[in-house]
Amino acid sequence: MRLIKFCLGATDLLWVKKSAYKFTNLCSFDFKITEKFIECEIDFKNKVSDSEFEDFVIEFRNDVLDEGLREQISNKTEPLRNLILAYAFSKADLS
C-alpha cells in the first residue's frame, strides 16, 4: 500500500476520484479526508519499484491538476455555452 497526500484547501476530492478512475487498470484506491489533506491509499495490482511509483505519482498529480482546471474552465464557460445553445434552439423549427 502506498500513500499520496493532496492539500485539502487546494484540491477537490472529486478531481482526485476522477483521476483515480483513469488508473484503475493498474491499482485500486481508498480515500480518507483528514483535517488538512486528502489521503489517497494506492494498492497496485503488480509490484512497482520506488522509481515506478515516483513516475506514477507525477502522472497522477498532473492528472488531478488537469481535472481541476477542466472543472474551472467548464464553470467559467457555462453561461456562454448556455447562451449559444439557447440561441441555436430559438432559431430551430421544432414543429
PDB file of C-alpha atoms in Angstrom, residues 10-76:
ATOM      1  CA  ALA A  10      -6.196  23.367  -2.991  1.00  0.00           C
ATOM      2  CA  THR A  11      -7.659  20.073  -4.215  1.00  0.00           C
ATOM      3  CA  ASP A  12     -11.201  18.778  -4.519  1.00  0.00           C
ATOM      4  CA  LEU A  13     -11.933  15.122  -3.739  1.00  0.00           C
ATOM      5  CA  LEU A  14     -13.912  14.827  -6.984  1.00  0.00           C
ATOM      6  CA  TRP A  15     -10.810  15.731  -9.021  1.00  0.00           C
ATOM      7  CA  VAL A  16      -8.814  13.027  -7.238  1.00  0.00           C
ATOM      8  CA  LYS A  17     -11.565  10.449  -7.782  1.00  0.00           C
ATOM      9  CA  LYS A  18     -11.896  11.281 -11.483  1.00  0.00           C
ATOM     10  CA  SER A  19      -8.155  10.915 -11.919  1.00  0.00           C
ATOM     11  CA  ALA A  20      -8.037   7.717  -9.888  1.00  0.00           C
ATOM     12  CA  TYR A  21     -10.704   6.170 -12.097  1.00  0.00           C
ATOM     13  CA  LYS A  22      -8.377   6.514 -15.088  1.00  0.00           C
ATOM     14  CA  PHE A  23      -5.766   4.355 -13.341  1.00  0.00           C
ATOM     15  CA  THR A  24      -7.999   1.548 -12.061  1.00  0.00           C
ATOM     16  CA  ASN A  25      -6.426  -0.812 -14.573  1.00  0.00           C
ATOM     17  CA  LEU A  26      -3.182  -0.515 -12.556  1.00  0.00           C
ATOM     18  CA  CYS A  27      -4.345  -0.200  -8.954  1.00  0.00           C
ATOM     19  CA  SER A  28      -7.154   0.330  -6.501  1.00  0.00           C
ATOM     20  CA  PHE A  29      -7.719   3.422  -4.393  1.00  0.00           C
ATOM     21  CA  ASP A  30      -9.031   4.273  -0.964  1.00  0.00           C
ATOM     22  CA  PHE A  31      -9.647   7.872   0.084  1.00  0.00           C
ATOM     23  CA  LYS A  32      -9.577   9.465   3.503  1.00  0.00           C
ATOM     24  CA  ILE A  33     -10.161  13.111   4.303  1.00  0.00           C
ATOM     25  CA  THR A  34      -8.284  14.476   7.294  1.00  0.00           C
ATOM     26  CA  GLU A  35      -8.258  17.984   8.692  1.00  0.00           C
ATOM     27  CA  LYS A  36      -5.739  19.227   6.108  1.00  0.00           C
ATOM     28  CA  PHE A  37      -5.340  16.511   3.490  1.00  0.00           C
ATOM     29  CA  ILE A  38      -7.000  14.161   1.079  1.00  0.00           C
ATOM     30  CA  GLU A  39      -5.112  10.931   1.649  1.00  0.00           C
ATOM     31  CA  CYS A  40      -5.117   8.531  -1.245  1.00  0.00           C
ATOM     32  CA  GLU A  41      -4.046   4.981  -0.419  1.00  0.00           C
ATOM     33  CA  ILE A  42      -2.990   3.055  -3.505  1.00  0.00           C
ATOM     34  CA  ASP A  43      -2.742  -0.697  -3.823  1.00  0.00           C
ATOM     35  CA  PHE A  44      -1.057  -1.753  -7.071  1.00  0.00           C
ATOM     36  CA  LYS A  45      -2.096  -4.966  -8.824  1.00  0.00           C
ATOM     37  CA  ASN A  46       1.544  -5.746  -9.582  1.00  0.00           C
ATOM     38  CA  LYS A  47       4.691  -4.906  -7.657  1.00  0.00           C
ATOM     39  CA  VAL A  48       6.157  -1.496  -8.529  1.00  0.00           C
ATOM     40  CA  SER A  49       9.616  -0.195  -7.770  1.00  0.00           C
ATOM     41  CA  ASP A  50      10.200   3.106  -5.983  1.00  0.00           C
ATOM     42  CA  SER A  51      11.124   4.761  -9.253  1.00  0.00           C
ATOM     43  CA  GLU A  52       7.981   3.422 -10.975  1.00  0.00           C
ATOM     44  CA  PHE A  53       5.918   4.727  -8.078  1.00  0.00           C
ATOM     45  CA  GLU A  54       7.519   8.170  -8.359  1.00  0.00           C
ATOM     46  CA  ASP A  55       6.701   8.224 -12.081  1.00  0.00           C
ATOM     47  CA  PHE A  56       3.137   7.214 -11.243  1.00  0.00           C
ATOM     48  CA  VAL A  57       2.857   9.985  -8.632  1.00  0.00           C
ATOM     49  CA  ILE A  58       3.959  12.604 -11.166  1.00  0.00           C
ATOM     50  CA  GLU A  59       1.455  11.380 -13.747  1.00  0.00           C
ATOM     51  CA  PHE A  60      -1.346  11.092 -11.180  1.00  0.00           C
ATOM     52  CA  ARG A  61      -0.745  14.554  -9.706  1.00  0.00           C
ATOM     53  CA  ASN A  62      -0.688  16.071 -13.198  1.00  0.00           C
ATOM     54  CA  ASP A  63      -3.972  14.361 -13.992  1.00  0.00           C
ATOM     55  CA  VAL A  64      -5.566  15.690 -10.781  1.00  0.00           C
ATOM     56  CA  LEU A  65      -4.419  19.180 -11.794  1.00  0.00           C
ATOM     57  CA  ASP A  66      -5.918  18.630 -15.248  1.00  0.00           C
ATOM     58  CA  GLU A  67      -9.274  17.607 -13.740  1.00  0.00           C
ATOM     59  CA  GLY A  68      -9.297  20.724 -11.570  1.00  0.00           C
ATOM     60  CA  LEU A  69      -8.555  23.005 -14.490  1.00  0.00           C
ATOM     61  CA  ARG A  70     -11.205  21.317 -16.642  1.00  0.00           C
ATOM     62  CA  GLU A  71     -13.804  21.952 -13.935  1.00  0.00           C
ATOM     63  CA  GLN A  72     -12.782  25.596 -13.561  1.00  0.00           C
ATOM     64  CA  ILE A  73     -12.906  26.179 -17.317  1.00  0.00           C
ATOM     65  CA  SER A  74     -16.266  24.431 -17.530  1.00  0.00           C
ATOM     66  CA  ASN A  75     -17.675  26.618 -14.748  1.00  0.00           C
ATOM     67  CA  LYS A  76     -16.360  29.805 -16.335  1.00  0.00           C
TER      68      LYS A  76
END
